[in-house]
XYZ file of C-alpha atoms in Angstrom:
304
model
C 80.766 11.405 -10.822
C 81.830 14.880 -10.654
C 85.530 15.670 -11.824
C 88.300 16.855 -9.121
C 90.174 19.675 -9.805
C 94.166 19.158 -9.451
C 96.898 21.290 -9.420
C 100.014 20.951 -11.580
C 101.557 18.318 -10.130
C 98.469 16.122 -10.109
C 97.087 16.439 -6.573
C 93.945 17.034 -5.612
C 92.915 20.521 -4.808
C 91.512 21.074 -1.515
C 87.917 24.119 -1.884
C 88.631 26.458 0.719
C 85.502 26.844 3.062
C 83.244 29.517 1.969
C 82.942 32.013 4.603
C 80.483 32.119 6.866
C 78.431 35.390 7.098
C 76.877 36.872 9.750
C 73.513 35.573 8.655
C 74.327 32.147 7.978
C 73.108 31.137 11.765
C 70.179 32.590 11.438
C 69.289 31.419 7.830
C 69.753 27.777 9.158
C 67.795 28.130 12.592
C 64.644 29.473 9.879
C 65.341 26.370 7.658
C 64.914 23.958 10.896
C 62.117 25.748 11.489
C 60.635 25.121 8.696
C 61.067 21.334 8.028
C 60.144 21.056 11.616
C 56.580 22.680 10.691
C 56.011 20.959 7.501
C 57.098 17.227 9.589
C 54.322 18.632 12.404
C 51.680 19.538 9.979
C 52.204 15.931 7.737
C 51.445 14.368 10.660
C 48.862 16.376 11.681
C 47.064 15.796 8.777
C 47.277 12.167 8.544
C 45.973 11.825 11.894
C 42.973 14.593 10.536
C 42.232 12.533 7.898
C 41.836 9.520 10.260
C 40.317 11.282 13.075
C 37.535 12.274 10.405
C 37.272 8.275 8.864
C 36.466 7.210 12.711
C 33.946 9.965 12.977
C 32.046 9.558 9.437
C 31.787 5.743 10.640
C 30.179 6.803 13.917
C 27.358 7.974 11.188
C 26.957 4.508 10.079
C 26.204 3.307 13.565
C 23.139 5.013 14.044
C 21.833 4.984 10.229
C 23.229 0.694 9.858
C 20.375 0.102 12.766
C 17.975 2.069 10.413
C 15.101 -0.051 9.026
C 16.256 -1.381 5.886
C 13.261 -1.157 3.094
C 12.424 -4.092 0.957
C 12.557 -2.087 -1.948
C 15.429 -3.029 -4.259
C 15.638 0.482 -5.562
C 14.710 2.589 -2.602
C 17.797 1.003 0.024
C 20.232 1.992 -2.244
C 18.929 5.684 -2.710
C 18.666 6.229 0.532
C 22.053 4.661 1.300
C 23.624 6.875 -1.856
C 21.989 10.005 0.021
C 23.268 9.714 3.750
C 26.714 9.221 2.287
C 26.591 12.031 -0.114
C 30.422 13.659 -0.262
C 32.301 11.143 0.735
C 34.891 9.319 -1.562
C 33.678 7.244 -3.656
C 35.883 3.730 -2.702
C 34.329 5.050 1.049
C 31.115 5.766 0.341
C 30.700 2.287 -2.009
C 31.669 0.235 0.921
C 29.529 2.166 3.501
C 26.467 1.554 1.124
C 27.063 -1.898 0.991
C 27.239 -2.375 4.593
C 23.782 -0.463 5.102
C 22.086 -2.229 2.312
C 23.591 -5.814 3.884
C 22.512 -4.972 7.720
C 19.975 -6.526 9.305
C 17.325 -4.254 10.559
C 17.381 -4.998 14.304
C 18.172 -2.174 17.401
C 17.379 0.464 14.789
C 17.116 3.862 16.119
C 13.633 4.618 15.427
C 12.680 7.488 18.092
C 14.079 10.406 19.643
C 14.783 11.232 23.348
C 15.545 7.179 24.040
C 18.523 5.928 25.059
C 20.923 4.275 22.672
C 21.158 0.366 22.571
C 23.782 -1.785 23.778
C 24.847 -2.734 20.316
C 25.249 0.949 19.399
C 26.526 2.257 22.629
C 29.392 -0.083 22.182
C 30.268 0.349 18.171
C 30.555 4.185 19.343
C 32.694 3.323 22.261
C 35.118 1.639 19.551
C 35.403 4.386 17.451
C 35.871 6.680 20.349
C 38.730 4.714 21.901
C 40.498 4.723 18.520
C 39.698 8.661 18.225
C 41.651 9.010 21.575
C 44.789 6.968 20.596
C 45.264 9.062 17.616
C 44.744 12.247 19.132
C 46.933 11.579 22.211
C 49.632 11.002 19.639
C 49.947 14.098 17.928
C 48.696 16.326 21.259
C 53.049 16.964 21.930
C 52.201 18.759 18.066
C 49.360 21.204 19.403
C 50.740 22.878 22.643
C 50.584 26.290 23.350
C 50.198 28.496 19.737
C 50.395 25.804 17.649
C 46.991 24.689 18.245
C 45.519 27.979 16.612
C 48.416 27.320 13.939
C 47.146 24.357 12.917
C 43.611 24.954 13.420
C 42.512 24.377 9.530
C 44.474 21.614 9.930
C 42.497 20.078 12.510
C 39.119 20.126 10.996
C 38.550 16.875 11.887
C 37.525 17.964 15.382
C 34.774 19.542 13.847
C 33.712 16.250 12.434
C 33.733 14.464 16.254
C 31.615 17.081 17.653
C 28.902 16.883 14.751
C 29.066 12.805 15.273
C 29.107 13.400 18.803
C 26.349 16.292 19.042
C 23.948 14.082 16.862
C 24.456 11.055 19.017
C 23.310 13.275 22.154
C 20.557 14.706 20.138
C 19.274 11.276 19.120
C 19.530 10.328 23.173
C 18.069 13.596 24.680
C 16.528 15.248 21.513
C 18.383 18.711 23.107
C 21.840 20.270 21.915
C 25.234 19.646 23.275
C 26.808 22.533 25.191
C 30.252 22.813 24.941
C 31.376 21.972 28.223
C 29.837 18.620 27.335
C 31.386 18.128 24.368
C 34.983 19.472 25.717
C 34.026 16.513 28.221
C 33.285 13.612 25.184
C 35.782 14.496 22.721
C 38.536 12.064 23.811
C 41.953 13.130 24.874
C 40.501 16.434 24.717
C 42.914 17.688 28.059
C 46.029 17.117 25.347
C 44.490 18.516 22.225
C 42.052 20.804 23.663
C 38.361 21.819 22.240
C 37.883 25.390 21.152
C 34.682 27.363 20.728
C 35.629 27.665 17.005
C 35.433 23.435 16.653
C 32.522 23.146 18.827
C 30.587 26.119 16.618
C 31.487 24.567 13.418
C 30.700 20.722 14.101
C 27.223 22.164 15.462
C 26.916 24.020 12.144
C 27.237 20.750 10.156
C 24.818 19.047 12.491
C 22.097 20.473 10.502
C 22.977 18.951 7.246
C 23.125 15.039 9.332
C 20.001 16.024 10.875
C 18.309 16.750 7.237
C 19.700 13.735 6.722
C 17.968 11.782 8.886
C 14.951 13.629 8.681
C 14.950 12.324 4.860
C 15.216 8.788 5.731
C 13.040 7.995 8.922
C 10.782 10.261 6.976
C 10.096 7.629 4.175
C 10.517 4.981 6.161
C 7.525 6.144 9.171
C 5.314 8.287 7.338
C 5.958 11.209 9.846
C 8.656 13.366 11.351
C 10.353 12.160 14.087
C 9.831 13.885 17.610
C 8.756 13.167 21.367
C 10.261 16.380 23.482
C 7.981 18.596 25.573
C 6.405 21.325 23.298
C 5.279 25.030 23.532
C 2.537 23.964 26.306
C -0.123 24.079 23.779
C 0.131 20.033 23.669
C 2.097 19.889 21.023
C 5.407 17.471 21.066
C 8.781 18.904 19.252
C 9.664 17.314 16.065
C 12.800 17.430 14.036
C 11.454 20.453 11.922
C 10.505 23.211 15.123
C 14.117 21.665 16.533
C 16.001 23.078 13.542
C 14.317 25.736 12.859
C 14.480 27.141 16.348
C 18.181 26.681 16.367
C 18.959 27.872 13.204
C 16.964 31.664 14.681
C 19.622 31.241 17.532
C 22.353 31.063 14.733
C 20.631 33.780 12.713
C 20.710 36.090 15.289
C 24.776 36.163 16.162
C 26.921 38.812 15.203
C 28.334 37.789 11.716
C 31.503 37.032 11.263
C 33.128 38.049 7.848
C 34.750 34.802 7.266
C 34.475 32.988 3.970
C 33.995 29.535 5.825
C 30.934 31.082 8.418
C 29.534 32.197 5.574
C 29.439 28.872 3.931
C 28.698 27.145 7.054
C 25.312 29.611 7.517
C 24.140 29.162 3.622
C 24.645 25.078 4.211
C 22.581 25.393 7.425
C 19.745 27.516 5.871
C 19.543 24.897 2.958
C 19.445 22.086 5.546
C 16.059 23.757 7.197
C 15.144 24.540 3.711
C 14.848 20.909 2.887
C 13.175 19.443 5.891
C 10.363 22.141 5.562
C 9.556 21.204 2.661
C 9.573 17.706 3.479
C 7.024 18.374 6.113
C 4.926 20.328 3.835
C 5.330 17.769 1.265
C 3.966 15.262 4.121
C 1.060 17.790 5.503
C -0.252 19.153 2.491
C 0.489 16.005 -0.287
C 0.416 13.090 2.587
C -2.480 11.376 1.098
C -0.560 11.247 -2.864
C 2.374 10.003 -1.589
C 3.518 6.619 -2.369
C 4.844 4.767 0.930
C 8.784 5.363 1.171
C 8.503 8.362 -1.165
C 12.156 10.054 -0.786
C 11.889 13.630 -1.950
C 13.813 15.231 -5.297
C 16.984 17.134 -3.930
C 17.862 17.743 -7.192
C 14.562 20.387 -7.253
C 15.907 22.401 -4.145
C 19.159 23.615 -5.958
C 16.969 25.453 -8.934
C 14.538 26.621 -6.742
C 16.086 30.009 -5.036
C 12.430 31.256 -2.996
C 10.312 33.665 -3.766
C 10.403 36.652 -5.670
């Protein structure tokens, strides 16, 4: 308890009011301001950080209808790879649920419609995507949603679940008029060409992915689209590499996180090229469900 000061006659002494300076006004609308922003962006990220949960589940739709292998030892490998980065409380559950799944309406070729079962999982997700989004769209009008755009990185993780689901259907890429039109409440939050660039950048790492999986599990790369005319069908492979020439070819932009973004991609077509050479030139050696050695990609920097 703090003491009170009294005068001689034991009263209490009254503390004159500092005076108020010309600034003082001012200096309190900036510290409104200010615990205004930091309230905004807590609850911006907390709805980021759910936003993303929803969309790295969407993953688990497509992969849980995956053919589960009988091997013991090869399920969880597999299961360990697609959910490479995640935490590890997250990514122990999500194995589980893939190892326990039965192997029915499995995704199994491209350019096919989704099934039911699938269709309607996503549908969840999506619904729950919107009701978070639609609460915090009052927090991104006008300037604020290029103030907070770091914050909202999770919109980059809906278009990558969402452009992989329409690649899986229609084996083509999403434009971004399409995926302005799936993201939900995307009329409150609003899709920029910055989130729709990005979550197409980190399609190529799901789509390695998934090329490593269906891989062991079929013997083959996965394709069905029209080719070049010469009678050949498109396959995962020519469908990265020909958009990651479109990528090569844009003006760069001398941002630490594009620059990131085009390394990760180059390493994702790395990968599934040598996965189909592995398959053209070693087919015959290997082993049914061979999964190949990522581990070898990271010391191996090309040529000299």
């Amino acid at each position: 308890m703090s003491a009170v000061k009294r005068d001689y006659n034991g009263r209490a002494k009254i503390a004159a009011e500092a005076p108020r300076g010309r600034f003082h006004d001012m200096f309190e609308g900036f510290r409104d301001e200010l615990d205004q922003h930091h309230d905004r962006r807590e609850r911006l990220v907390k709805v980021s950080r759910d936003v993303t949960a929803q969309s790295k589940k969407m993953y688990v739709v497509f992969y849980s209808y995956l053919q589960v292998m009988s091997s013991s030892l090869l399920t969880p490998l597999l299961a360990s790879l697609l959910y490479k980065g995640t935490q590890p409380a997250t990514r122990d559950s999500l194995i589980c649920r893939t190892i326990l799944t039965k192997p029915r309406n499995r995704v199994k070729e491209l350019n096919k419609e989704l099934s039911s079962n699938i269709q309607k999982d996503m549908d969840t997700r999506l619904a729950e995507i919107a009701t978070l989004l639609s609460s915090v769209a009052p927090d991104l009008q006008s300037i604020n949603r290029y103030r907070y755009q770091s914050t909202m990185r999770c919109l980059e993780e809906l278009v990558e679940a969402l452009s992989f689901a329409h690649y899986l259907r229609r084996q083509t890429l999403i434009t971004l008029s399409e995926a302005q039109a799936a993201v939900p409440a995307a009329e409150a939050v609003g899709l920029t060409e910055y989130d729709y660039m990005y979550g197409v950048f980190d399609l190529f790492g799901e789509l390695m992915r998934f090329a490593t999986v269906t891989t062991a599990q079929t013997g083959r790369l996965l394709g069905g689209g029209d080719g070049d005319g010469d009678g050949h069908s498109r396959t995962l492979l020519s469908d990265m590499q020909e958009l990651g020439c479109a990528f090569e070819m844009m003006r760069d932009v001398p941002t630490r996180d594009y620059r990131q973004k085009v390394e990760a991609m180059r390493q994702s077509v790395k990968k599934v090229e040598k996965l189909g050479y592995g398959l053209v030139v070693r087919g015959s050696e290997r082993p049914k469900g061979w999964v190949p050695d990522m581990k070898e990609d990271a010391a191996d920097h090309g040529s000299p």
